[in-house]
Every structure is written in C-alpha cells, then in structure tokens.
mmCIF file of C-alpha atoms in Angstrom:
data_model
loop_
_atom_site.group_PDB
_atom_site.id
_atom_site.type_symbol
_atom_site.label_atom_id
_atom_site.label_comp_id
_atom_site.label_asym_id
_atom_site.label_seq_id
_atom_site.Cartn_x
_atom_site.Cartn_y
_atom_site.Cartn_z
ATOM 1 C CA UNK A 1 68.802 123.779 99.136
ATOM 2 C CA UNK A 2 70.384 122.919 102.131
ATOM 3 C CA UNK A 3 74.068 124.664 102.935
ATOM 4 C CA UNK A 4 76.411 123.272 105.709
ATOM 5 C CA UNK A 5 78.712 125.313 107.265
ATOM 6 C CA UNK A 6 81.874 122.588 108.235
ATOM 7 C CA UNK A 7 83.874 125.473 109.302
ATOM 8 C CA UNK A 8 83.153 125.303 112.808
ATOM 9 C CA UNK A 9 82.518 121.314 113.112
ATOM 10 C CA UNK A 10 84.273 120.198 115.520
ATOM 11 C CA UNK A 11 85.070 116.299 115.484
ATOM 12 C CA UNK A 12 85.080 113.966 118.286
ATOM 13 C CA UNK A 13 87.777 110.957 119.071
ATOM 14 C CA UNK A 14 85.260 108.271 117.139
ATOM 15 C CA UNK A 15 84.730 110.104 114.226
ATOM 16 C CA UNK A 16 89.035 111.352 114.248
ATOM 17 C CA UNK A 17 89.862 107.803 114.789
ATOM 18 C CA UNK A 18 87.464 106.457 111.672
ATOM 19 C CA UNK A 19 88.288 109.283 109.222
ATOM 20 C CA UNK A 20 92.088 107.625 110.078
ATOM 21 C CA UNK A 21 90.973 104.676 109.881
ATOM 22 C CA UNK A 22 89.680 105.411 106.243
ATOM 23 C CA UNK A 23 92.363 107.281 105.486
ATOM 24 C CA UNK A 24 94.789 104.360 106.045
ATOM 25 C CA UNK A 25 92.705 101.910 104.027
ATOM 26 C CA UNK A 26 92.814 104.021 101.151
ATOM 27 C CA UNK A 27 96.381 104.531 101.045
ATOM 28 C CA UNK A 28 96.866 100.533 101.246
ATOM 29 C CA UNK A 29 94.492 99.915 98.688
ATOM 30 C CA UNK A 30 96.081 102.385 96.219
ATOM 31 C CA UNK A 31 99.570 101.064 97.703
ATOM 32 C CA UNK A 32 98.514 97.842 96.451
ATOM 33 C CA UNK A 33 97.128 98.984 92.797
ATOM 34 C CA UNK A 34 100.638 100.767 91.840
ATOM 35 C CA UNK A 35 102.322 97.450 93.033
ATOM 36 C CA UNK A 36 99.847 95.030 90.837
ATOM 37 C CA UNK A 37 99.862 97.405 88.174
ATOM 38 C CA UNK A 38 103.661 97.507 88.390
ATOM 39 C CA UNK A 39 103.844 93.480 88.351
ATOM 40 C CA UNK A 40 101.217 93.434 85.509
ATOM 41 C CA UNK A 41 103.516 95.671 83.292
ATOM 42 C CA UNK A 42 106.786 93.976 84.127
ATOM 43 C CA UNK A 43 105.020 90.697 83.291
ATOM 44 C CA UNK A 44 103.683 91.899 80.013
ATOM 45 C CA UNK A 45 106.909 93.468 78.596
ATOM 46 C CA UNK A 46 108.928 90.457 80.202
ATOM 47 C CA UNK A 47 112.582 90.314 80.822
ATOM 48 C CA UNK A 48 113.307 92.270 78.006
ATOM 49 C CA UNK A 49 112.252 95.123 78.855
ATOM 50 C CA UNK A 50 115.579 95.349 80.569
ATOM 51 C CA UNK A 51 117.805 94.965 77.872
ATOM 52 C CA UNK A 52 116.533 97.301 75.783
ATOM 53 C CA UNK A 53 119.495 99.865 74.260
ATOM 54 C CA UNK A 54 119.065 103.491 74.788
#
C-alpha cells in the first residue's frame, strides 16, 4: 500500500496554472448543464408553465 503525504507538496507555476485551468473548465461545463437543463425544462412545460395560479 502506498501512502502519500500531500501535506507538504508544494506546487509549481505549471501545475497552479493547469489545476486553474481545470478548475475553470469545470465550472463552464457545469455553467452550461444548469443552462441546457434550464432550457430543456422551460421547453417541456412550455409557456404555460407561467400562467399557472398559485
């Protein structure tokens, strides 16, 4: 069994700049699911969905 120890890693400007890099991709890809999934619902339901009485 091999055990890291990430405590103490220290990263350098490549590795900082890809984790962002990563980071910001994910963010715009879930971005873009909420807004699809978000267009997919309104589309379903239709217009209607706004005139519904509470």
């Amino acid at each position: 069994m091999i055990v890291m120890d990430n405590a103490n890693a220290t990263m350098t400007d490549k590795q900082r700049k890809a984790r962002r890099s990563r980071s910001v991709a994910i963010a715009v890809g879930l971005a873009a699911l909420v807004v699809i999934f978000y267009v997919a619902t309104i589309i379903k339901f239709g217009p209607a969905i706004l005139d519904r009485a509470m």
